[in-house]
mmCIF file of C-alpha atoms in Angstrom:
data_model
loop_
_atom_site.group_PDB
_atom_site.id
_atom_site.type_symbol
_atom_site.label_atom_id
_atom_site.label_comp_id
_atom_site.label_asym_id
_atom_site.label_seq_id
_atom_site.Cartn_x
_atom_site.Cartn_y
_atom_site.Cartn_z
ATOM 1 C CA ALA A 1 7.831 -15.111 8.877
ATOM 2 C CA GLN A 2 5.064 -16.692 6.890
ATOM 3 C CA THR A 3 4.500 -20.385 7.423
ATOM 4 C CA VAL A 4 2.904 -22.874 5.098
ATOM 5 C CA THR A 5 1.471 -26.099 6.474
ATOM 6 C CA GLN A 6 0.627 -29.240 4.549
ATOM 7 C CA SER A 7 -0.761 -32.189 6.438
ATOM 8 C CA GLN A 8 -1.397 -35.686 5.095
ATOM 9 C CA PRO A 9 2.145 -36.501 3.958
ATOM 10 C CA GLU A 10 0.918 -39.200 1.579
ATOM 11 C CA MET A 11 -2.338 -39.546 -0.320
ATOM 12 C CA SER A 12 -3.450 -42.431 -2.517
ATOM 13 C CA VAL A 13 -5.975 -42.130 -5.306
ATOM 14 C CA GLN A 14 -7.386 -44.535 -7.855
ATOM 15 C CA GLU A 15 -6.756 -43.685 -11.458
ATOM 16 C CA ALA A 16 -9.580 -41.506 -12.853
ATOM 17 C CA GLU A 17 -10.698 -40.513 -9.365
ATOM 18 C CA THR A 18 -10.313 -37.168 -7.583
ATOM 19 C CA VAL A 19 -7.880 -36.270 -4.822
ATOM 20 C CA THR A 20 -7.693 -33.101 -2.752
ATOM 21 C CA LEU A 21 -4.560 -31.817 -1.059
ATOM 22 C CA SER A 22 -4.839 -29.348 1.775
ATOM 23 C CA CYS A 23 -2.663 -26.353 2.578
ATOM 24 C CA THR A 24 -2.969 -23.671 5.208
ATOM 25 C CA TYR A 25 -0.795 -20.624 5.671
ATOM 26 C CA ASP A 26 -0.205 -17.946 8.206
ATOM 27 C CA THR A 27 0.053 -14.303 7.211
ATOM 28 C CA SER A 28 -0.971 -10.823 8.270
ATOM 29 C CA GLU A 29 -0.828 -9.523 4.713
ATOM 30 C CA SER A 30 -3.878 -8.894 2.566
ATOM 31 C CA ASP A 31 -2.188 -9.084 -0.842
ATOM 32 C CA TYR A 32 -0.242 -12.207 -1.646
ATOM 33 C CA TYR A 33 0.094 -15.098 -4.040
ATOM 34 C CA LEU A 34 -0.277 -18.806 -3.548
ATOM 35 C CA PHE A 35 1.129 -21.582 -5.697
ATOM 36 C CA TRP A 36 1.086 -25.318 -6.084
ATOM 37 C CA TYR A 37 4.174 -27.038 -7.447
ATOM 38 C CA LYS A 38 4.550 -30.611 -8.627
ATOM 39 C CA GLN A 39 7.773 -32.565 -8.235
ATOM 40 C CA PRO A 40 7.773 -35.902 -10.094
ATOM 41 C CA PRO A 41 10.494 -38.511 -9.581
ATOM 42 C CA SER A 42 12.656 -36.618 -12.075
ATOM 43 C CA ARG A 43 13.046 -34.025 -9.297
ATOM 44 C CA GLN A 44 12.087 -31.153 -11.574
ATOM 45 C CA MET A 45 9.879 -28.531 -9.877
ATOM 46 C CA ILE A 46 6.885 -27.676 -12.042
ATOM 47 C CA LEU A 47 4.471 -24.836 -11.376
ATOM 48 C CA VAL A 48 0.941 -26.256 -11.514
ATOM 49 C CA ILE A 49 -1.306 -23.361 -10.588
ATOM 50 C CA ARG A 50 -1.262 -19.917 -8.988
ATOM 51 C CA GLN A 51 -3.845 -17.859 -7.122
ATOM 52 C CA GLU A 52 -3.889 -14.133 -6.444
ATOM 53 C CA ALA A 53 -5.345 -13.345 -3.029
ATOM 54 C CA TYR A 54 -7.337 -10.361 -4.269
ATOM 55 C CA LYS A 55 -9.220 -12.558 -6.714
ATOM 56 C CA GLN A 56 -12.213 -14.365 -5.287
ATOM 57 C CA GLN A 57 -12.500 -16.693 -8.242
ATOM 58 C CA ASN A 58 -10.699 -19.967 -7.778
ATOM 59 C CA ALA A 59 -7.964 -20.704 -10.302
ATOM 60 C CA THR A 60 -8.286 -23.642 -12.665
ATOM 61 C CA GLU A 61 -5.786 -25.266 -15.005
ATOM 62 C CA ASN A 62 -7.235 -28.196 -16.908
ATOM 63 C CA ARG A 63 -7.724 -31.017 -14.350
ATOM 64 C CA PHE A 64 -6.220 -28.961 -11.533
ATOM 65 C CA SER A 65 -8.290 -26.522 -9.517
ATOM 66 C CA VAL A 66 -7.998 -24.805 -6.173
ATOM 67 C CA ASN A 67 -10.349 -23.948 -3.364
ATOM 68 C CA PHE A 68 -9.107 -20.673 -1.951
ATOM 69 C CA GLN A 69 -10.641 -19.624 1.356
ATOM 70 C CA LYS A 70 -8.991 -16.341 2.287
ATOM 71 C CA ALA A 71 -10.616 -15.887 5.682
ATOM 72 C CA ALA A 72 -9.650 -19.390 6.702
ATOM 73 C CA LYS A 73 -6.178 -19.036 5.116
ATOM 74 C CA SER A 74 -6.732 -22.251 3.275
ATOM 75 C CA PHE A 75 -5.613 -23.182 -0.226
ATOM 76 C CA SER A 76 -6.420 -26.719 -1.324
ATOM 77 C CA LEU A 77 -5.610 -28.370 -4.640
ATOM 78 C CA LYS A 78 -8.004 -30.712 -6.370
ATOM 79 C CA ILE A 79 -6.776 -33.110 -9.012
ATOM 80 C CA SER A 80 -9.629 -34.487 -11.076
ATOM 81 C CA ASP A 81 -9.558 -37.579 -13.292
ATOM 82 C CA SER A 82 -6.216 -38.597 -11.790
ATOM 83 C CA GLN A 83 -3.654 -40.033 -14.159
ATOM 84 C CA LEU A 84 -0.555 -42.091 -13.542
ATOM 85 C CA GLY A 85 1.544 -39.084 -14.507
ATOM 86 C CA ASP A 86 0.087 -37.144 -11.592
ATOM 87 C CA ALA A 87 2.053 -39.274 -9.154
ATOM 88 C CA ALA A 88 4.458 -36.835 -7.541
ATOM 89 C CA MET A 89 5.216 -34.723 -4.528
ATOM 90 C CA TYR A 90 3.097 -31.579 -4.413
ATOM 91 C CA PHE A 91 4.210 -28.423 -2.638
ATOM 92 C CA CYS A 92 2.153 -25.448 -1.602
ATOM 93 C CA ALA A 93 3.945 -22.085 -1.640
ATOM 94 C CA TYR A 94 3.268 -18.516 -0.515
ATOM 95 C CA ARG A 95 4.660 -15.150 -1.518
ATOM 96 C CA ASP A 96 3.767 -11.543 -0.722
ATOM 97 C CA TYR A 97 4.878 -7.986 -1.369
ATOM 98 C CA GLY A 98 6.170 -7.514 2.159
ATOM 99 C CA ASN A 99 9.264 -9.580 1.512
ATOM 100 C CA ASN A 100 10.891 -11.285 -1.397
ATOM 101 C CA ARG A 101 10.724 -14.803 -0.090
ATOM 102 C CA LEU A 102 8.879 -17.734 -1.545
ATOM 103 C CA ALA A 103 7.935 -20.026 1.361
ATOM 104 C CA PHE A 104 7.084 -23.710 0.874
ATOM 105 C CA GLY A 105 5.225 -26.327 2.825
ATOM 106 C CA LYS A 106 6.698 -29.763 3.465
ATOM 107 C CA GLY A 107 4.838 -31.417 0.627
ATOM 108 C CA ASN A 108 2.196 -34.075 -0.035
ATOM 109 C CA GLN A 109 3.125 -37.294 -1.793
ATOM 110 C CA VAL A 110 0.425 -38.407 -4.232
ATOM 111 C CA VAL A 111 0.321 -42.070 -5.223
ATOM 112 C CA VAL A 112 -1.894 -43.028 -8.166
ATOM 113 C CA ILE A 113 -3.175 -46.598 -8.141
ATOM 114 C CA PRO A 114 -3.886 -48.113 -11.568
ATOM 115 C CA ASP B 1 11.398 -23.516 -20.307
ATOM 116 C CA ALA B 2 13.165 -20.851 -18.290
ATOM 117 C CA GLY B 3 16.891 -20.714 -18.933
ATOM 118 C CA ILE B 4 18.355 -21.720 -15.620
ATOM 119 C CA THR B 5 21.340 -23.983 -15.154
ATOM 120 C CA GLN B 6 22.873 -25.368 -12.006
ATOM 121 C CA SER B 7 26.395 -26.707 -11.824
ATOM 122 C CA PRO B 8 27.601 -29.161 -10.864
ATOM 123 C CA ARG B 9 24.641 -31.543 -10.936
ATOM 124 C CA HIS B 10 26.298 -33.988 -8.580
ATOM 125 C CA LYS B 11 29.160 -33.568 -6.173
ATOM 126 C CA VAL B 12 30.806 -35.605 -3.453
ATOM 127 C CA THR B 13 33.095 -33.725 -1.125
ATOM 128 C CA GLU B 14 34.885 -34.260 2.147
ATOM 129 C CA THR B 15 33.958 -32.756 5.472
ATOM 130 C CA GLY B 16 35.705 -29.458 6.086
ATOM 131 C CA THR B 17 36.263 -28.509 2.478
ATOM 132 C CA PRO B 18 34.708 -25.436 0.875
ATOM 133 C CA VAL B 19 32.192 -26.023 -1.886
ATOM 134 C CA THR B 20 30.662 -23.606 -4.369
ATOM 135 C CA LEU B 21 27.493 -24.267 -6.333
ATOM 136 C CA ARG B 22 26.649 -22.110 -9.283
ATOM 137 C CA CYS B 23 23.292 -20.980 -10.623
ATOM 138 C CA HIS B 24 23.241 -19.336 -14.032
ATOM 139 C CA GLN B 25 20.196 -17.777 -15.701
ATOM 140 C CA THR B 26 19.628 -16.379 -19.161
ATOM 141 C CA GLU B 27 16.240 -14.785 -18.359
ATOM 142 C CA ASN B 28 17.475 -11.567 -16.741
ATOM 143 C CA HIS B 29 15.146 -12.199 -13.796
ATOM 144 C CA ARG B 30 15.551 -10.022 -10.756
ATOM 145 C CA TYR B 31 15.070 -12.567 -7.982
ATOM 146 C CA MET B 32 17.219 -15.626 -7.386
ATOM 147 C CA TYR B 33 16.917 -18.183 -4.607
ATOM 148 C CA TRP B 34 18.809 -21.090 -3.127
ATOM 149 C CA TYR B 35 16.850 -23.854 -1.414
ATOM 150 C CA ARG B 36 17.770 -27.162 0.068
ATOM 151 C CA GLN B 37 15.449 -30.140 -0.035
ATOM 152 C CA ASP B 38 15.553 -32.857 2.589
ATOM 153 C CA PRO B 39 13.052 -35.644 3.260
ATOM 154 C CA GLY B 40 10.357 -34.498 5.659
ATOM 155 C CA HIS B 41 11.373 -30.855 5.424
ATOM 156 C CA GLY B 42 10.190 -29.771 2.006
ATOM 157 C CA LEU B 43 12.133 -26.895 0.496
ATOM 158 C CA ARG B 44 13.869 -24.598 2.910
ATOM 159 C CA LEU B 45 15.229 -21.240 1.855
ATOM 160 C CA ILE B 46 18.952 -20.725 2.393
ATOM 161 C CA HIS B 47 19.597 -17.316 0.837
ATOM 162 C CA TYR B 48 18.036 -15.181 -1.819
ATOM 163 C CA SER B 49 18.887 -12.181 -3.946
ATOM 164 C CA TYR B 50 16.708 -9.320 -5.146
ATOM 165 C CA GLY B 51 19.339 -7.676 -7.316
ATOM 166 C CA VAL B 52 23.045 -7.493 -8.048
ATOM 167 C CA LYS B 53 24.918 -7.412 -4.737
ATOM 168 C CA ASP B 54 21.565 -7.454 -2.875
ATOM 169 C CA THR B 55 21.157 -10.620 -0.868
ATOM 170 C CA ASP B 56 19.439 -11.710 2.307
ATOM 171 C CA LYS B 57 19.295 -14.720 4.574
ATOM 172 C CA GLY B 58 16.652 -17.387 4.536
ATOM 173 C CA GLU B 59 15.592 -19.748 7.297
ATOM 174 C CA VAL B 60 18.622 -22.083 7.144
ATOM 175 C CA SER B 61 21.519 -19.791 6.286
ATOM 176 C CA ASP B 62 24.069 -20.894 8.890
ATOM 177 C CA GLY B 63 27.164 -22.334 7.222
ATOM 178 C CA TYR B 64 26.307 -20.869 3.835
ATOM 179 C CA SER B 65 27.214 -17.685 2.030
ATOM 180 C CA VAL B 66 26.171 -16.297 -1.348
ATOM 181 C CA SER B 67 27.311 -13.797 -3.891
ATOM 182 C CA ARG B 68 25.702 -12.150 -6.863
ATOM 183 C CA SER B 69 28.131 -9.946 -8.757
ATOM 184 C CA LYS B 70 26.093 -9.978 -11.960
ATOM 185 C CA THR B 71 22.451 -10.527 -12.798
ATOM 186 C CA GLU B 72 22.864 -13.945 -14.338
ATOM 187 C CA ASP B 73 24.947 -15.703 -11.668
ATOM 188 C CA PHE B 74 24.141 -16.581 -8.062
ATOM 189 C CA LEU B 75 26.772 -18.556 -6.194
ATOM 190 C CA LEU B 76 26.210 -20.589 -3.049
ATOM 191 C CA THR B 77 29.263 -21.403 -0.940
ATOM 192 C CA LEU B 78 29.499 -23.895 1.859
ATOM 193 C CA GLU B 79 32.368 -22.444 3.799
ATOM 194 C CA SER B 80 33.358 -25.703 5.486
ATOM 195 C CA ALA B 81 31.145 -28.577 4.429
ATOM 196 C CA THR B 82 29.563 -30.799 7.087
ATOM 197 C CA SER B 83 27.618 -34.036 6.777
ATOM 198 C CA SER B 84 24.424 -32.191 7.759
ATOM 199 C CA GLN B 85 24.751 -30.247 4.513
ATOM 200 C CA THR B 86 24.286 -33.382 2.457
ATOM 201 C CA SER B 87 21.177 -32.487 0.500
ATOM 202 C CA VAL B 88 19.672 -31.616 -2.840
ATOM 203 C CA TYR B 89 20.110 -27.941 -3.620
ATOM 204 C CA PHE B 90 17.791 -26.038 -5.903
ATOM 205 C CA CYS B 91 18.211 -22.658 -7.463
ATOM 206 C CA ALA B 92 15.134 -20.707 -8.534
ATOM 207 C CA ILE B 93 14.533 -17.474 -10.412
ATOM 208 C CA SER B 94 11.613 -15.090 -10.589
ATOM 209 C CA GLU B 95 10.898 -11.802 -12.296
ATOM 210 C CA SER B 96 8.156 -10.486 -10.037
ATOM 211 C CA ILE B 97 6.362 -11.177 -6.772
ATOM 212 C CA GLY B 98 3.267 -12.434 -8.540
ATOM 213 C CA GLN B 99 5.120 -14.790 -10.782
ATOM 214 C CA GLY B 100 5.867 -18.303 -9.699
ATOM 215 C CA ALA B 101 9.537 -19.121 -9.535
ATOM 216 C CA PHE B 102 11.266 -21.299 -12.118
ATOM 217 C CA PHE B 103 13.595 -23.942 -10.795
ATOM 218 C CA GLY B 104 16.850 -25.432 -11.906
ATOM 219 C CA GLN B 105 17.401 -29.171 -12.113
ATOM 220 C CA GLY B 106 18.965 -29.389 -8.681
ATOM 221 C CA THR B 107 22.396 -30.362 -7.380
ATOM 222 C CA ARG B 108 22.856 -33.452 -5.281
ATOM 223 C CA LEU B 109 25.636 -32.776 -2.791
ATOM 224 C CA THR B 110 27.073 -35.498 -0.603
ATOM 225 C CA VAL B 111 29.471 -34.630 2.192
ATOM 226 C CA VAL B 112 31.474 -37.609 3.444
#
């Protein structure tokens, strides 16, 4: 079974600064998808960004971007110009064609300091 | 927003009683998932479905069963609730492998 690992359970960042969350995964597949989800205190799970493994270009969504290193099986999320509304738990997730599962890491808590 | 509804949103039940949580979607998505979320564990997959009457176990399936008799509904049953099943339960739906899943609002279940 695929595993997704997130270290650094809690990260603090000053407002307007940049924070990077790390994620590594284990797989023998060559085609797969990676995702970052945000869970604010409301508990709602929100899809932030997705990356297709066959694409070398890193995905970007406004202030959110990823650094996808396929050989290293690494998928980090960078939040630029951090805002108070970015304070949340962030989950990395993996999915492939070999099975139908969507596997999550344990999450990173992001604290934004005004 | 994806049309996905979980019911109930909150429930308190006694140890040993059966409990059923319902996930209803209006998106006609093929895949449906049940996760539980506990502090320090992230989201762990309980069961999932890839079509009507097609289900499979996740990583923490013991003590849980599911049914999907129609596309829009995915039921999670705790056969005999235990205190270790106190958790927040999330349902998610997805149309394809490449699509991120959409989540319901979650159900907070407390077993006393």
